[in-house]
Every structure is written in C-alpha cells, then in structure tokens.
PDB file of C-alpha atoms in Angstrom:
ATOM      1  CA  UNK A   1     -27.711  44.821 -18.774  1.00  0.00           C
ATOM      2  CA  UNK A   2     -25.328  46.296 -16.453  1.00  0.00           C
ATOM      3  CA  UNK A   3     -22.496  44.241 -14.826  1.00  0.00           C
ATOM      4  CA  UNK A   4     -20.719  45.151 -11.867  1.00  0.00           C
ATOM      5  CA  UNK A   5     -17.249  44.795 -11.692  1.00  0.00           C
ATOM      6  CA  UNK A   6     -16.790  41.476  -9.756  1.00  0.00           C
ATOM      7  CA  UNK A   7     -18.536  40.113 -12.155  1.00  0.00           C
ATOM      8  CA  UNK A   8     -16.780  41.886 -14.999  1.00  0.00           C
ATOM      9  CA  UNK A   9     -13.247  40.554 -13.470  1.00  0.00           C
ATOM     10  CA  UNK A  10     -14.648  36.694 -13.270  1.00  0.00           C
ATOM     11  CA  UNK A  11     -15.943  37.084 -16.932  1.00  0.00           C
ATOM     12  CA  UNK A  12     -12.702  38.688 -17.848  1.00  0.00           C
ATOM     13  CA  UNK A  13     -10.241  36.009 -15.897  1.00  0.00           C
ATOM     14  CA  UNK A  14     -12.727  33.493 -17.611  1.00  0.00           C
ATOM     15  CA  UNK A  15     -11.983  34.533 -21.362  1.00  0.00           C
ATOM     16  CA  UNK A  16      -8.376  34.554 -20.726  1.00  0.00           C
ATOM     17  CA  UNK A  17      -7.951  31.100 -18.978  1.00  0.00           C
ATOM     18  CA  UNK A  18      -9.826  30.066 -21.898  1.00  0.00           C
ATOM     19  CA  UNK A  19      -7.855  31.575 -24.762  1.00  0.00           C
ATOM     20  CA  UNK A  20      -4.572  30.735 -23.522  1.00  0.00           C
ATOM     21  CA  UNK A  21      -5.569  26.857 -22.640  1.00  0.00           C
ATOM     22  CA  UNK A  22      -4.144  24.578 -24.805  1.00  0.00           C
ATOM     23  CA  UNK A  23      -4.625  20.500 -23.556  1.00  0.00           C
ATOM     24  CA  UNK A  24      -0.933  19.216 -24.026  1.00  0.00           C
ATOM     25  CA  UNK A  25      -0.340  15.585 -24.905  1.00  0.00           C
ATOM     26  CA  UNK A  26      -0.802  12.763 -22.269  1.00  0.00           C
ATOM     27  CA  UNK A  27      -2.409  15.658 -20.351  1.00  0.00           C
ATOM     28  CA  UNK A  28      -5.911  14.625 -17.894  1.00  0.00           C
ATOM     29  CA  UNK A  29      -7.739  17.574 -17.707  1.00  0.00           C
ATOM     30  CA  UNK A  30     -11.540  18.004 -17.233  1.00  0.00           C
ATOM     31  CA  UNK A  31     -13.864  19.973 -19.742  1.00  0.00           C
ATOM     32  CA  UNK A  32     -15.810  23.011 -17.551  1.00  0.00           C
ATOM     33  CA  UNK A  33     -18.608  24.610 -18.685  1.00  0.00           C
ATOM     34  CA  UNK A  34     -19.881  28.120 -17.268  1.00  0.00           C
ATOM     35  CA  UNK A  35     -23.696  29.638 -17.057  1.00  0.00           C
ATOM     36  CA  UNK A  36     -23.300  30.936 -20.536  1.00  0.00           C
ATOM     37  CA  UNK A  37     -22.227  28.261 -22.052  1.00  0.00           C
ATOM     38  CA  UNK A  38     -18.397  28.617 -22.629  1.00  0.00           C
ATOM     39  CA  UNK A  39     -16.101  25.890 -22.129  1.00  0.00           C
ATOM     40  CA  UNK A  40     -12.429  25.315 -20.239  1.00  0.00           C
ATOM     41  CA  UNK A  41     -10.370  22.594 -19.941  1.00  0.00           C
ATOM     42  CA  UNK A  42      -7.964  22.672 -16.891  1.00  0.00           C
ATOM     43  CA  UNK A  43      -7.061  20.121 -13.788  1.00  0.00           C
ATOM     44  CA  UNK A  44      -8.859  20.173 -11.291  1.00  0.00           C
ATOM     45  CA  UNK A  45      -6.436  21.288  -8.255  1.00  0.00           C
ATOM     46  CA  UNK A  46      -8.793  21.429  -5.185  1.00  0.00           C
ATOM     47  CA  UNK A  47     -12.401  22.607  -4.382  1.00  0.00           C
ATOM     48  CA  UNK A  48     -12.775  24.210  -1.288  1.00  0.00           C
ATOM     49  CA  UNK A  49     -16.645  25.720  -0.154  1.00  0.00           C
ATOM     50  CA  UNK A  50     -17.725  26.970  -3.330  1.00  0.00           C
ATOM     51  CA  UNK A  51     -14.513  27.499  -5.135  1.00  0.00           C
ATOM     52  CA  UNK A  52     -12.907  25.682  -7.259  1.00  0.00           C
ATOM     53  CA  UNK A  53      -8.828  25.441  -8.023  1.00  0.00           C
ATOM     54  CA  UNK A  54      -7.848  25.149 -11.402  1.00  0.00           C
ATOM     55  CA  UNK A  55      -4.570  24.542 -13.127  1.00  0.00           C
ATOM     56  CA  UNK A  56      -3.544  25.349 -16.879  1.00  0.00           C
ATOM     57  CA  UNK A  57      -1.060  23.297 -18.929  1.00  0.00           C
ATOM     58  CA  UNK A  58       1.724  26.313 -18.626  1.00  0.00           C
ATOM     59  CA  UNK A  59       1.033  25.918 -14.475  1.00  0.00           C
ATOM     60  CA  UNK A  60      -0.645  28.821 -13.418  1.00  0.00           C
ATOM     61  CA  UNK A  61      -3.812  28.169 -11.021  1.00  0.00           C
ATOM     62  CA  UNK A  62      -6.495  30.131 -10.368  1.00  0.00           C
ATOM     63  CA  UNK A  63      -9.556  29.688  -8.396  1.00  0.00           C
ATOM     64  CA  UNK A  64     -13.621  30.663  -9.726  1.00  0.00           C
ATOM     65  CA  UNK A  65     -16.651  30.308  -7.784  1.00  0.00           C
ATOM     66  CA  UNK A  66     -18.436  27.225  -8.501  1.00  0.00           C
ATOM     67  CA  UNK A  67     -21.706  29.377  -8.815  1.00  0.00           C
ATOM     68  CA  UNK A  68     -20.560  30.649 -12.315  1.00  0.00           C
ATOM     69  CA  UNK A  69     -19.966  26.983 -13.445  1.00  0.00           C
ATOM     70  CA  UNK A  70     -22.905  24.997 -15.029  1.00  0.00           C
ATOM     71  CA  UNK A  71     -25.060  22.852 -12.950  1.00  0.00           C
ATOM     72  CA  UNK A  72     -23.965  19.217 -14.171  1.00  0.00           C
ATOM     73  CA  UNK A  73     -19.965  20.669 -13.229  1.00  0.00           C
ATOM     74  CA  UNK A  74     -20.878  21.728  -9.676  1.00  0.00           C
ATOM     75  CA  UNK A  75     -22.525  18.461  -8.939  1.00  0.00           C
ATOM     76  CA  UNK A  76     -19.766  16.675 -10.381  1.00  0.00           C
ATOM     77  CA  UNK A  77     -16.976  19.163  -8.854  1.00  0.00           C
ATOM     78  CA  UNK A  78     -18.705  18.109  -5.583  1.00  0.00           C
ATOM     79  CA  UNK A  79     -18.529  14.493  -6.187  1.00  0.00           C
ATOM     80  CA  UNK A  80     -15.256  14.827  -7.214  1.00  0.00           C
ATOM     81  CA  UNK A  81     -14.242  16.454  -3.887  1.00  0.00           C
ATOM     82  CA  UNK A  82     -15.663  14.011  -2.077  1.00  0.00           C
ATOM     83  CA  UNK A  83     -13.870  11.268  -3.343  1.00  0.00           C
ATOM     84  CA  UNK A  84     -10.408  13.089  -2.923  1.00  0.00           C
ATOM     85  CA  UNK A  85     -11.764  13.580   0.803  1.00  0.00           C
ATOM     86  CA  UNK A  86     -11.915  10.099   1.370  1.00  0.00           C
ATOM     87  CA  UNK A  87      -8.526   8.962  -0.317  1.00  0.00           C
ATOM     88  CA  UNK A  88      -5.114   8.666   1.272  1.00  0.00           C
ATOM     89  CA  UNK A  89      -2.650  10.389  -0.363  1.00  0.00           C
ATOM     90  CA  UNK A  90       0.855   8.187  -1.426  1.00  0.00           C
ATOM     91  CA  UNK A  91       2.004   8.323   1.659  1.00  0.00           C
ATOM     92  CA  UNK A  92      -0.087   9.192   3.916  1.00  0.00           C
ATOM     93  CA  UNK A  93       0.210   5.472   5.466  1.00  0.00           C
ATOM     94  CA  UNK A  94       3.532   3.665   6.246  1.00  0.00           C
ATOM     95  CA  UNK A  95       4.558   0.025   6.978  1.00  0.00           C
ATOM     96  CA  UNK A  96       7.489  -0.747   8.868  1.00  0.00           C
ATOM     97  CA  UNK A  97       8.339  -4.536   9.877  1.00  0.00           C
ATOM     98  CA  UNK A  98      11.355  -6.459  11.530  1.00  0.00           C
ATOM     99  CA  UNK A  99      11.383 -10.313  11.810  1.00  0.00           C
ATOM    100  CA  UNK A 100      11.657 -12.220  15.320  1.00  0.00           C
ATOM    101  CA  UNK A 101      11.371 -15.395  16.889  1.00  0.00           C
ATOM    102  CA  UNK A 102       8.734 -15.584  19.224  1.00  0.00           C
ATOM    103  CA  UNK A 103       8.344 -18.951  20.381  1.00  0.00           C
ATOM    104  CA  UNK A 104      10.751 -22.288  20.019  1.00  0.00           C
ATOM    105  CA  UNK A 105      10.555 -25.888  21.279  1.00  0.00           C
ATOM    106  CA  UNK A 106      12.966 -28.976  20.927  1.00  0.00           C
ATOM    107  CA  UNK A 107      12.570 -33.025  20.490  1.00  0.00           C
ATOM    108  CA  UNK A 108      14.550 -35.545  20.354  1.00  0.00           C
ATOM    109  CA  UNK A 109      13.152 -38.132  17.929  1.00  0.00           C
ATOM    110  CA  UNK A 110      15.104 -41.036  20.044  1.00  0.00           C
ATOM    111  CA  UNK A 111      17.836 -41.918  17.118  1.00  0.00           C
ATOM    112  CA  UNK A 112      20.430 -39.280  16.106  1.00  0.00           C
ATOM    113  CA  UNK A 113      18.381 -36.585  15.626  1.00  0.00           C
ATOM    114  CA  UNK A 114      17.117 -33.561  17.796  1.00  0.00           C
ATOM    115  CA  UNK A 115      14.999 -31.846  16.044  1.00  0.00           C
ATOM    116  CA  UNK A 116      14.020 -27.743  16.874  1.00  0.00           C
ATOM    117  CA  UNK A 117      11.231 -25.919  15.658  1.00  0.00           C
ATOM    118  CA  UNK A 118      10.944 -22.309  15.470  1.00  0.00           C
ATOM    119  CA  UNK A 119       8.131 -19.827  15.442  1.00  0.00           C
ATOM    120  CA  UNK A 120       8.860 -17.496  13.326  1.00  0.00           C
ATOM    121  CA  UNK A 121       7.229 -13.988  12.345  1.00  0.00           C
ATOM    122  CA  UNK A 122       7.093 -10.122  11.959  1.00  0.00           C
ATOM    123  CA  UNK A 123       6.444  -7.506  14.270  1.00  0.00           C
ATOM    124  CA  UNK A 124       4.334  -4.729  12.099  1.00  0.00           C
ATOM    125  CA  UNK A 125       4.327  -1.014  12.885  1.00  0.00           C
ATOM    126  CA  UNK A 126       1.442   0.276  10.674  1.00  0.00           C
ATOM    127  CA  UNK A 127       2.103   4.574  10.579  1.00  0.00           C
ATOM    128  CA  UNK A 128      -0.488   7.163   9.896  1.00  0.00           C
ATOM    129  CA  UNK A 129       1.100  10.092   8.774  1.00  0.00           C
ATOM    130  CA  UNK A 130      -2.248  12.088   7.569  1.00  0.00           C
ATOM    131  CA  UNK A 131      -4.461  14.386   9.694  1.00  0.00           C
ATOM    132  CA  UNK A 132      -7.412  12.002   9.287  1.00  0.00           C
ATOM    133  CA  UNK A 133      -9.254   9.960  11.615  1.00  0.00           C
ATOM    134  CA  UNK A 134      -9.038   6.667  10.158  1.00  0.00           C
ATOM    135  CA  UNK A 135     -11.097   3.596  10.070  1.00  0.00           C
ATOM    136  CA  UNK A 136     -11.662  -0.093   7.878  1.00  0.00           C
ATOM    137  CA  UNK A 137      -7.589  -0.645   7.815  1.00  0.00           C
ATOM    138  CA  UNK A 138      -6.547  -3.869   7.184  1.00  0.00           C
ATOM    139  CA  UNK A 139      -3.223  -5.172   6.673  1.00  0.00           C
ATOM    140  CA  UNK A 140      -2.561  -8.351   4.523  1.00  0.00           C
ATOM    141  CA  UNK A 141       0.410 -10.401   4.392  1.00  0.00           C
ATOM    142  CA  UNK A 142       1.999 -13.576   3.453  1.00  0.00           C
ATOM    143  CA  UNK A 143       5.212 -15.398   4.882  1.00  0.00           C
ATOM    144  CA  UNK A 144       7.857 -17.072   3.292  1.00  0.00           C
ATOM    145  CA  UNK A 145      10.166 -20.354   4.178  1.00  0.00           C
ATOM    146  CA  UNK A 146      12.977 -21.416   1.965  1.00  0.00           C
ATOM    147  CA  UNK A 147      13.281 -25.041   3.390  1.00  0.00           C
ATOM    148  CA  UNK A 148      16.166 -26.830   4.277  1.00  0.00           C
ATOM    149  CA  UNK A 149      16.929 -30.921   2.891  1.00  0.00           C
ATOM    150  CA  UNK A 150      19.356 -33.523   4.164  1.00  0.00           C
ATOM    151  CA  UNK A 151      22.977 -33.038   2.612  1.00  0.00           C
ATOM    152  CA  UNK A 152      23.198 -35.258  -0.498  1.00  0.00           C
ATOM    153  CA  UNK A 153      19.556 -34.606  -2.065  1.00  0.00           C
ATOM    154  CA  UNK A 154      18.240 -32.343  -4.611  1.00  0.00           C
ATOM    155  CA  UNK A 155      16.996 -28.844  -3.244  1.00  0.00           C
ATOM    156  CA  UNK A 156      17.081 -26.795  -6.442  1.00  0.00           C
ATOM    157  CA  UNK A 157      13.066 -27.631  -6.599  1.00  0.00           C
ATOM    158  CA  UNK A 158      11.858 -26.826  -3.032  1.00  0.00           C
ATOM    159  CA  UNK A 159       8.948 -24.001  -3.387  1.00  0.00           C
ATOM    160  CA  UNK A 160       8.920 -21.628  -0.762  1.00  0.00           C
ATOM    161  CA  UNK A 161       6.503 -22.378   1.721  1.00  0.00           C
ATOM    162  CA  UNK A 162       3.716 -20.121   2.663  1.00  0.00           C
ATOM    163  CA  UNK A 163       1.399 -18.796   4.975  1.00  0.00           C
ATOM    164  CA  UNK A 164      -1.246 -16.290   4.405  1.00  0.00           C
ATOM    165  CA  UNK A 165      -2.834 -13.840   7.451  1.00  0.00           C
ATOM    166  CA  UNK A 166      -4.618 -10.048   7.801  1.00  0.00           C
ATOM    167  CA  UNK A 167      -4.893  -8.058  10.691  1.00  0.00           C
ATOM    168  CA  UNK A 168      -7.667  -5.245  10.986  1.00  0.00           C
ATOM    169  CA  UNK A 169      -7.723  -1.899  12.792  1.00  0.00           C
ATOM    170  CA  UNK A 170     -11.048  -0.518  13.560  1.00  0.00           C
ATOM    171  CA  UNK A 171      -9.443   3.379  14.198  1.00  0.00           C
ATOM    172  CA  UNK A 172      -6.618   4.864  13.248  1.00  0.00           C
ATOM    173  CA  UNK A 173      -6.331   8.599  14.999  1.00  0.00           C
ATOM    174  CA  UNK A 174      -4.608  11.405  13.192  1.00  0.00           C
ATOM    175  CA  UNK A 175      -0.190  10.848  13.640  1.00  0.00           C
ATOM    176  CA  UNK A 176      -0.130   8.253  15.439  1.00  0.00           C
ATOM    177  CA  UNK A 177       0.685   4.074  14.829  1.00  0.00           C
ATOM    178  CA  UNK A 178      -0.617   0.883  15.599  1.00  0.00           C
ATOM    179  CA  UNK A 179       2.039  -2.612  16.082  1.00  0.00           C
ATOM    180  CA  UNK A 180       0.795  -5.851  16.045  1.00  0.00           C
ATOM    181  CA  UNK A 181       2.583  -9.532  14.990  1.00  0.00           C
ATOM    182  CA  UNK A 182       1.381 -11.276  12.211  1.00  0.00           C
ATOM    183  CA  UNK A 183       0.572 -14.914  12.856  1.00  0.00           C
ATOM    184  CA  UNK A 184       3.874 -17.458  12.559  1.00  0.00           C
ATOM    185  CA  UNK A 185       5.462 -19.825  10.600  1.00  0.00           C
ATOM    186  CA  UNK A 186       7.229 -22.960  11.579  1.00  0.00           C
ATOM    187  CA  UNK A 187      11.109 -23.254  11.315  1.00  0.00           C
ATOM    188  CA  UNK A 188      12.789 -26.646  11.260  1.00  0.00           C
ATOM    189  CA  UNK A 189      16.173 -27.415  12.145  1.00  0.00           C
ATOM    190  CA  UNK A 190      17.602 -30.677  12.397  1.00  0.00           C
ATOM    191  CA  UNK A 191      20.860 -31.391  14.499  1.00  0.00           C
ATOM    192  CA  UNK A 192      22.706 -34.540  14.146  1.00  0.00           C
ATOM    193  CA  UNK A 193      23.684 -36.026  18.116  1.00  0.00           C
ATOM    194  CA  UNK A 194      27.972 -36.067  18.846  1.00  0.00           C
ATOM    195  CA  UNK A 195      28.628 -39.427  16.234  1.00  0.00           C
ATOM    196  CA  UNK A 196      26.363 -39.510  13.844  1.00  0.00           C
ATOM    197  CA  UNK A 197      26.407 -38.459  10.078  1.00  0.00           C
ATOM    198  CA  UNK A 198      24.237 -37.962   7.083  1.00  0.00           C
ATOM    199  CA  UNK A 199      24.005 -41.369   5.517  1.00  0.00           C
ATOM    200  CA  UNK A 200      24.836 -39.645   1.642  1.00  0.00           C
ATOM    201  CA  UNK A 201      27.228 -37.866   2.406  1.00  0.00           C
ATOM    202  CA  UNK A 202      29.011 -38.168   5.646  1.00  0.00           C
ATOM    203  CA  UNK A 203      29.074 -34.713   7.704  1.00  0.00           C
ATOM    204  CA  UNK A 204      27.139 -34.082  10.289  1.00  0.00           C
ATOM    205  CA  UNK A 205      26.248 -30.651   9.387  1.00  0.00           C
ATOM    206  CA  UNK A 206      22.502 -28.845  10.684  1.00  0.00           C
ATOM    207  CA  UNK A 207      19.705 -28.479   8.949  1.00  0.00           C
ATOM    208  CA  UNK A 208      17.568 -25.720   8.860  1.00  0.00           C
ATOM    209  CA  UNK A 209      15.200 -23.714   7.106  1.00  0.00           C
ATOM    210  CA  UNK A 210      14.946 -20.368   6.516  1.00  0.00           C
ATOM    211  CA  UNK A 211      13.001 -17.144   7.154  1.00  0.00           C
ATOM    212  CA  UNK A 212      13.232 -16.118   3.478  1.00  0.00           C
ATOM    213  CA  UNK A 213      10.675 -12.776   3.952  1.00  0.00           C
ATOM    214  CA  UNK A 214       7.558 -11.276   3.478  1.00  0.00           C
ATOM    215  CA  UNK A 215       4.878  -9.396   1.478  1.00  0.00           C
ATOM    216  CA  UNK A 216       2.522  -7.016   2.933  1.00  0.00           C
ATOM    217  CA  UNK A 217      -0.421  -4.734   1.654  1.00  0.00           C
ATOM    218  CA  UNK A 218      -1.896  -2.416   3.950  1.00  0.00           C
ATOM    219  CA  UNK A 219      -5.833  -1.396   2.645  1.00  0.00           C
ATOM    220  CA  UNK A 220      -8.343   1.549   4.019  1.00  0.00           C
ATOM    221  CA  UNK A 221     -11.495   0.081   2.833  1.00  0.00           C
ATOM    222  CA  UNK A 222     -10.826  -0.950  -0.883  1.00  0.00           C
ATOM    223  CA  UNK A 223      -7.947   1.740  -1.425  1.00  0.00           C
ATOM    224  CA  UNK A 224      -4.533  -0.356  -1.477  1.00  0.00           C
ATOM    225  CA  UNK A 225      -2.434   2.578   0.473  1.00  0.00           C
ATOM    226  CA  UNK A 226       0.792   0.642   1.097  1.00  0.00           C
ATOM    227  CA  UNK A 227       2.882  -2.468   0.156  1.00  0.00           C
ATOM    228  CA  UNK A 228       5.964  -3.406   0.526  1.00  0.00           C
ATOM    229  CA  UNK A 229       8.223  -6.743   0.294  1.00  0.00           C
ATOM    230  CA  UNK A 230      11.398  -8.007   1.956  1.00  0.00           C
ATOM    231  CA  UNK A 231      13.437  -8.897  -0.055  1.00  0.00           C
ATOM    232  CA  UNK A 232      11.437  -6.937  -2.551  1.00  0.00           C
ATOM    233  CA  UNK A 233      12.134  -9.707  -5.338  1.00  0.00           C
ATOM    234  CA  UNK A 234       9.199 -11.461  -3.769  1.00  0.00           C
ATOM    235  CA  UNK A 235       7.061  -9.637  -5.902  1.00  0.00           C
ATOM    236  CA  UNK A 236       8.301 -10.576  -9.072  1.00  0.00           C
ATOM    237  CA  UNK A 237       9.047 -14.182  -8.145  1.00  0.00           C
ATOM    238  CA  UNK A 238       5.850 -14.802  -6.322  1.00  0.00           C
ATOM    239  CA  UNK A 239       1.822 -14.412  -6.905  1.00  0.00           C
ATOM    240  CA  UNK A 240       0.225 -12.580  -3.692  1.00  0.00           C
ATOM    241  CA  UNK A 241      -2.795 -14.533  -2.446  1.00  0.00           C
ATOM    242  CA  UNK A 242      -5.546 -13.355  -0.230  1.00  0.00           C
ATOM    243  CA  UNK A 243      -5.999 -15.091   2.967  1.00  0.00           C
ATOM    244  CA  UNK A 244      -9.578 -17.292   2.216  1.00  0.00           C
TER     245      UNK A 244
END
C-alpha cells in the first residue's frame, strides 16, 4: 500500500508525540487512540472543526485531524468540546457591589426613646467580560446585621442576623453589565431624648446596629462562575444558605 505524504507526515508526527510522551505526576491527561490502534496520552488543548489541539507534558502542542483518531475519541472529543463551549471561563463573569441606604423612617415610641429604622442594602453590578451571549444567570446573596443592645447587657452572643434573596437575568449580551439592588435589611437605631439615660449604666449614648456585609454567588445555569464576600471572613465564619 502506497501512502502519500500527508499522510506519511501525520503517521510520522504521530510516532513521535507518542515516543517522547511521558504522563508526569499529578498530571490529567486523556488516553487517544488512532485508526490503527496506537495510543497517546496528552491534554486536550482545544478542538476546533475537525482538529484537535494537543499538549505534551514538556509543553509543546500540536494539532491532528480528528479523522485519524478512533471512533469512540471523536465522539468523545466532540462531547468534550461541547461542554467547554458552554462553560465560563474564571473570569469571564464579575461581581462588583457597594452598600447604601435606600429608604429610612423615624418613631417616637412616646417615652425617651426615638427610635430610626434603616433600609439597608447593596447595589450589584453583575459584569460579563466573555464574547458570549448569555442566559439562566442568577445571582444569590445573603445580608448580614451585627445588632446593637442597650449599654450595660451582654452582646458577646448576638448572631448576626440574616436575610437571604436571588436575582435572575434572562440575557446577558457579549461585554456588557447588568445592576440591580438586592432586597433590604432593617437597621435599628435607638436615640435617647435631651435627659434621659440608660437605666444600667447612665449615658445616654445611641444605639444602633450595623451593616456588617455580604455574601454573593453569581450562577449561569448550575456553573457557580463568581462569589465573593465583604468582609471576606464571612465565609469562614458563616454557612451560605439558599434562599427557600
């Protein structure tokens, strides 16, 4: 049988990619199998039409036409191209957040105290910094109060309170953002009236919780893409919870 010389070089660039592959430790490369038989283990780097990107351990790439791979590897190179298609690459989507007050209101409860409270939240700047047309986003999140207690009792034990939302975005288009607010959570503040004084321990100074922060997770479909926490401690001290 006569071979022509294409098809002398591919058999030729074959033999050599396979004699000088060596799978180093820790490595995750994929076992390839031509039309005769022989074997190659390389990553996979990208397949584009019908060619397919290969890297060895010492770095060099090279690319061979899917057509001289076995039929199980093309069907699985294919799959496997697919599934990089639909991923975001780390990233590809950005979260960007600052706090605000968007809403306040005051009482006075007709003693010595006028009590405030504050709407508090996040305005959310979700970033798509890939070429693709984007859709299923969703953006998770949960809020965080450190509350306030009258001077003179114990507030070593106060949890943080909580409250859990999502926001979803139908389309994202290629470069470009989306900003929304998440849903708020309630401040308090208590201010004592021109006289009057905390019965433990005298002053008269405010209380008030606090915005303590937040923890977001930003999700195309099922594919967590970005998170991030302010103060990023949140995820260590904290569990994240889904909103039901």
């Amino acid at each position: 049988m006569h071979y022509s010389s294409h098809l002398l070089r591919r058999f030729c660039l074959f033999l050599t990619l396979l004699a000088a592959c060596v799978l180093p430790a820790g490595a995750e490369m994929h076992t390839l199998t031509d039309q005769q038989g022989r074997t190659l283990q390389a990553d996979i780097v990208a397949v584009d039409g019908s060619q397919v990107t290969v890297r060895r351990d010492d770095g060099q790439t090279f690319t061979l036409s899917l057509g001289t791979l076995s039929e199980a590897d093309q069907k699985w190179l294919k799959e496997w191209a697919a599934k990089q298609d639909s991923r975001i690459p780390q990233g590809g989507i950005e979260l960007q957040i600052s706090r605000g007050k968007f809403d306040s209101k005051k009482k006075d409860d007709g003693g010595g105290i006028i009590l405030s409270e504050e709407q508090w939240g996040y305005s959310v700047i979700l970033l798509n910094h890939t070429s693709k047309q984007l859709t299923g986003l969703r953006v998770e999140y949960i809020l965080f109060v450190k509350p306030d207690s009258e001077p003179g009792k114990d507030s070593t034990a106060s949890a943080l309170k909580q409250r859990t939302g999502s926001n979803k975005i139908d389309t994202l288009a290629p470069h470009t953002n989306f900003t929304f607010r998440t849903d708020t959570i309630s401040i308090y503040k208590q201010q004592l009236k021109p006289g009057w004084v905390w019965g433990k321990t005298g002053n008269n100074a405010p209380v008030r919780d606090t915005l303590y922060g937040v923890w977001l997770r930003a999700y195309v479909g099922d594919q967590l893409v970005d998170e991030t926490c302010n103060p990023e401690t949140l995820s260590k001290t904290e569990k994240w919870k889904s909103k039901k």
